[in-house]
Tab-separated table of C-alpha atoms in Angstrom:
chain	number	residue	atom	x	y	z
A	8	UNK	CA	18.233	4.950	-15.552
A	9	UNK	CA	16.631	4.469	-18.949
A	10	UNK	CA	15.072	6.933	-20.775
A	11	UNK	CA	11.539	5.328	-20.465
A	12	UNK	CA	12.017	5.240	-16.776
A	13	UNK	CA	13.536	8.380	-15.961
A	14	UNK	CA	10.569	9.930	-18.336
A	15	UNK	CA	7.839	7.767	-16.281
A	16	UNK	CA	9.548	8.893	-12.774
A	17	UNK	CA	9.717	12.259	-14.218
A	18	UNK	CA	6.196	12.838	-14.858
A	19	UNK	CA	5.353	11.040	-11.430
A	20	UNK	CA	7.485	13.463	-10.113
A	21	UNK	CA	6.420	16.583	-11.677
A	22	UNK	CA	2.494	15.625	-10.877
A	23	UNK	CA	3.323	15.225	-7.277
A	24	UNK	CA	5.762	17.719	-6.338
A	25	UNK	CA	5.459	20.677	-8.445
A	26	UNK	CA	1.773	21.062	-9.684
A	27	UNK	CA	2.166	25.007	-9.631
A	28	UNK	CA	4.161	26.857	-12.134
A	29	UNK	CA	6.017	29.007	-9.793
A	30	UNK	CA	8.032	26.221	-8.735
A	31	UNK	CA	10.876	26.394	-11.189
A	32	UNK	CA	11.960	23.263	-12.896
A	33	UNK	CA	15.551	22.893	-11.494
A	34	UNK	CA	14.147	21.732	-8.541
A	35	UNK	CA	12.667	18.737	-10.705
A	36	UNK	CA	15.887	18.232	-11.785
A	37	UNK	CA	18.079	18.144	-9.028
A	38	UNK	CA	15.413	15.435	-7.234
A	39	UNK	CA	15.980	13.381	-10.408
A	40	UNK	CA	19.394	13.194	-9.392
A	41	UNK	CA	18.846	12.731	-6.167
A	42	UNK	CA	16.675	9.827	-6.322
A	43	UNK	CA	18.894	8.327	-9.190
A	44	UNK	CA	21.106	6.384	-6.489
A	45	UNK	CA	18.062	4.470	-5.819
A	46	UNK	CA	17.877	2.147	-9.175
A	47	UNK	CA	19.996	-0.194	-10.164
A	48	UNK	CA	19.868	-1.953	-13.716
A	49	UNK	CA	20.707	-6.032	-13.604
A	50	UNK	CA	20.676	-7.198	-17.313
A	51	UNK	CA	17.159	-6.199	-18.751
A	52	UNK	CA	15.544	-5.397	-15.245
A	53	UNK	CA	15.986	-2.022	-13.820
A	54	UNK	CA	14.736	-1.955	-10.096
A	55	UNK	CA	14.923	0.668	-7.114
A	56	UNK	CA	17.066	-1.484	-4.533
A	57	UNK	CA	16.061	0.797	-1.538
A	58	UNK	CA	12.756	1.580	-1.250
A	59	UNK	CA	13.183	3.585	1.772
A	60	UNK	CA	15.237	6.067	0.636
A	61	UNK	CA	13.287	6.253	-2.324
A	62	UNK	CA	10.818	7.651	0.060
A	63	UNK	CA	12.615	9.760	1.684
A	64	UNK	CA	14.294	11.501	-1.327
A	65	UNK	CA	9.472	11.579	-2.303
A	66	UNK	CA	9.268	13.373	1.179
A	67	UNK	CA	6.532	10.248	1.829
A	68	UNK	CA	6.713	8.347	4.890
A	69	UNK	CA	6.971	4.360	3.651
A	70	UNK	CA	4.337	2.353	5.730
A	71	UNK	CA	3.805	-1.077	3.745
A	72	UNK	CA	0.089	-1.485	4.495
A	73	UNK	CA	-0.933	1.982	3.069
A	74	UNK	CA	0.793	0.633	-0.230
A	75	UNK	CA	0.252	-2.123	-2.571
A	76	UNK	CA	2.542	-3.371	-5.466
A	77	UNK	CA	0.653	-3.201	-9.047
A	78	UNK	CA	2.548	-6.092	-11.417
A	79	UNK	CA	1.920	-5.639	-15.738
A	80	UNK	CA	2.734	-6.355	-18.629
A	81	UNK	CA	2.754	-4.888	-22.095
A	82	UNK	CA	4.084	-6.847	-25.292
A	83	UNK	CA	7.174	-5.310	-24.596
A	84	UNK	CA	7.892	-4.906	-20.688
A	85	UNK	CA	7.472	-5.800	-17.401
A	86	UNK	CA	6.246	-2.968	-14.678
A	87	UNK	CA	6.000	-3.517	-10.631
A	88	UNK	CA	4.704	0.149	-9.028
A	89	UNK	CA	3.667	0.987	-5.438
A	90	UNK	CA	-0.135	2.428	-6.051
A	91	UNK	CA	-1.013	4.383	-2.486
A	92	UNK	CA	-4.503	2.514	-1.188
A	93	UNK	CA	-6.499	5.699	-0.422
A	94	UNK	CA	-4.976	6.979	-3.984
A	95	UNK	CA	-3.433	10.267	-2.190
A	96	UNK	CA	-0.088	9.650	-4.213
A	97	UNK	CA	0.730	8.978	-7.207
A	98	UNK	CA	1.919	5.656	-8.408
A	99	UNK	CA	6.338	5.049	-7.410
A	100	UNK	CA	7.520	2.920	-10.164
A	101	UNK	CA	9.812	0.593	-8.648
A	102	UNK	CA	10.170	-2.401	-10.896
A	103	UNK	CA	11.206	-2.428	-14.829
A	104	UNK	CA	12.073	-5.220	-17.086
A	105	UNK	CA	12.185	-4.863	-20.901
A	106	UNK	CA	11.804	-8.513	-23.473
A	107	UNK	CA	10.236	-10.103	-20.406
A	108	UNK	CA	7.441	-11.946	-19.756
A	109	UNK	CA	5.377	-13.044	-16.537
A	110	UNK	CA	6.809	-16.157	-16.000
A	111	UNK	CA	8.351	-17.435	-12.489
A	112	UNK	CA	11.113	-16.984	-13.269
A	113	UNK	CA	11.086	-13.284	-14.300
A	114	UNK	CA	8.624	-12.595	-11.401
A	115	UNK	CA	11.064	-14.129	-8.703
A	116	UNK	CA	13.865	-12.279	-9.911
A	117	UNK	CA	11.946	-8.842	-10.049
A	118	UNK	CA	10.446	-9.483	-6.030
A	119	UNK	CA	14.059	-10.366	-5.171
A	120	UNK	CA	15.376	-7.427	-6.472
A	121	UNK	CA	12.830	-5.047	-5.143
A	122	UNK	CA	13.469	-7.045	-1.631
A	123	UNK	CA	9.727	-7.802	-1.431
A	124	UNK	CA	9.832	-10.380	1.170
A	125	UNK	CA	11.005	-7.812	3.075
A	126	UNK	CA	8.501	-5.333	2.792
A	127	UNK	CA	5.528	-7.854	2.300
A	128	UNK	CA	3.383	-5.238	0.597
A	129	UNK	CA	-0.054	-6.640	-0.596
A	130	UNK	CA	-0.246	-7.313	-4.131
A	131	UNK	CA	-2.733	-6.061	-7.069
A	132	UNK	CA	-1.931	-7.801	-10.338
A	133	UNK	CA	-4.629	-9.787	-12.678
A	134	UNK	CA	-5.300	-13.810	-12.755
A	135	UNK	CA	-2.560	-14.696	-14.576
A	136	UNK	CA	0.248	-13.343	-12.432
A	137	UNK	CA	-1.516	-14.878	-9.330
A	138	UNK	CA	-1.087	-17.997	-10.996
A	139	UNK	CA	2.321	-17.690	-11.508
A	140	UNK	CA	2.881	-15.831	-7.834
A	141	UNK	CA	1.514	-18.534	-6.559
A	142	UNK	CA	3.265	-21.401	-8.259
A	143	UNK	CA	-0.169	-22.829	-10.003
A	144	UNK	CA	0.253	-23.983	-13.537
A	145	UNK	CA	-0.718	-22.131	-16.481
A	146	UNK	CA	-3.335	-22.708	-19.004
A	147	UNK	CA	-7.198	-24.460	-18.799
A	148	UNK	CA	-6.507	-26.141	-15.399
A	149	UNK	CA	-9.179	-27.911	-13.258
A	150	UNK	CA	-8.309	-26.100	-10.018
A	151	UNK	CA	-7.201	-22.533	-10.880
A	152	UNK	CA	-7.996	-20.939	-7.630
A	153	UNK	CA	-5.668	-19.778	-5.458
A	154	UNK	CA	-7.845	-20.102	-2.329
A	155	UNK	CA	-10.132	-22.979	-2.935
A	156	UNK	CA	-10.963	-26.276	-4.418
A	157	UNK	CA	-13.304	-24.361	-7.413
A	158	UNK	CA	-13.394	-26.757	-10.118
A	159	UNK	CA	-13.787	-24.909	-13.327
A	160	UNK	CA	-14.532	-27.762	-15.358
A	161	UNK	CA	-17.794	-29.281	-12.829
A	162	UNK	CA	-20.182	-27.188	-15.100
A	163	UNK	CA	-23.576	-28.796	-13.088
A	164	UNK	CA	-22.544	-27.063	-9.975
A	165	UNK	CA	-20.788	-24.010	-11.493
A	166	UNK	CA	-23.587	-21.387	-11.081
A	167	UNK	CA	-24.956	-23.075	-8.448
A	168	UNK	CA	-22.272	-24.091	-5.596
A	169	UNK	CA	-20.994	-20.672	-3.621
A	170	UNK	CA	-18.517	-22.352	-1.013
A	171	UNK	CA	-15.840	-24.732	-2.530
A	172	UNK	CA	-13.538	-26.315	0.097
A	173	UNK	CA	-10.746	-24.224	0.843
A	174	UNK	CA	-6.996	-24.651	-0.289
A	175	UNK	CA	-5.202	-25.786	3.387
A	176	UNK	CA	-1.809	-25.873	1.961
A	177	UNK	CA	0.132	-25.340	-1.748
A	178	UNK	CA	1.793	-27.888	-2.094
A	179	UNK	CA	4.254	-28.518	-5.531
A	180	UNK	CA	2.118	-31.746	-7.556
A	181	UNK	CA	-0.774	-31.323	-6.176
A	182	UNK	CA	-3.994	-29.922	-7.730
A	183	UNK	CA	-2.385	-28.007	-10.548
A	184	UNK	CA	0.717	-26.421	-8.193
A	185	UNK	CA	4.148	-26.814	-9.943
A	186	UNK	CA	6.399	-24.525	-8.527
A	187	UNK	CA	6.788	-22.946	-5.009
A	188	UNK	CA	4.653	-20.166	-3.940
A	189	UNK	CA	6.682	-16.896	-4.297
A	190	UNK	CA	3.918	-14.954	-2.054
A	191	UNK	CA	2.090	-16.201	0.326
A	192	UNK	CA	-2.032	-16.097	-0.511
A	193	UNK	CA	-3.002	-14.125	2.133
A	194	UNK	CA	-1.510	-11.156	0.177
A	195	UNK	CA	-4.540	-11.253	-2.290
A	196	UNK	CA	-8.636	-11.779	-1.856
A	197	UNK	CA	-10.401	-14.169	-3.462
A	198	UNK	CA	-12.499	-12.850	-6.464
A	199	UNK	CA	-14.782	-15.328	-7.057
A	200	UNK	CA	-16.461	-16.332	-3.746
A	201	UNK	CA	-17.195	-13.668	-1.243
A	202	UNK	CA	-17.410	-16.565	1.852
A	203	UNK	CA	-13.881	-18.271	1.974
């Protein structure tokens, strides 16, 4: 592990685990080590490739609905963590790239790695990821919804008009899609219209 990531994992560890001083800080330690097996470093992305055991060496029980998977970035890295949905853990990093951006590219190879098809855990990232999760293509596009037909650029009915059709399929070509989804839309909610 790097030293960014074994000091992030640290401090998730230490707020979890050992909140009271009389623990002593071997312990800490020796779950470090422990839990190390569990990352794996392919060129600049450093990813846990068994989330299970992961778990296990937490003492949590892994259920995928009570988590979701959090996607940033910085100027300098990318960051995938498991965030808990009634917020009764603390966040399990489980995804690190460094130079990398949130392109498709990047983001296919970091749900690949953290085997993320095979979990299917919902997913809590902002706009611009969904875009990209989604296959849509970047910049001021006329249909930028994931969901739905909204056209951003109809500005007489953009206040106005609640319901906009709804997306049946994504398909590559058509209204701004250009690559293949990498997770399916049901995985997110719609922000914008509270009826599709």
């Amino acid at each position: 592990m790097s030293k960014i990531i074994a000091g992030v994992f640290g401090s998730r560890i230490l707020r979890r685990k050992y909140d009271s001083m009389h623990e002593p800080l071997c312990k800490d330690r020796c779950f470090c080590l422990a839990a190390r097996g569990n990352f794996c470093q392919d060129g600049d992305v450093i990813f846990c490739n068994n989330v299970n055991s992961l778990f296990k060496a937490l003492g949590l029980q892994h259920n995928p609905q009570e988590w979701r998977l959090f996607i940033d970035s910085s100027k300098v890295s990318l960051k995938a963590v498991l965030l808990h949905n009634g917020n009764k853990h603390p966040s399990i990093p489980v995804g690190y790239a460094v130079r990398m951006k949130e392109t498709y590219e990047t983001l296919k190879h970091m749900l690949s790695s953290i085997e993320y098809s095979k979990h299917s855990w919902h997913i809590c990232v902002d706009l611009k990821v969904i875009a990209v999760l989604v296959g849509l293509q970047a910049g001021y596009t006329k249909f930028c919804c994931f969901m739905c037909q909204w056209d951003s650029r109809d500005r007489k009915k953009h206040y106005i008009k609640k319901v906009w059709p709804k997306r049946q399929f994504l398909i590559s070509g058509v209204k701004n899609e250009v690559n293949k989804p990498l997770v399916a839309s049901e995985k997110f909610s719609c922000l914008h219209c509270t009826s599709n």
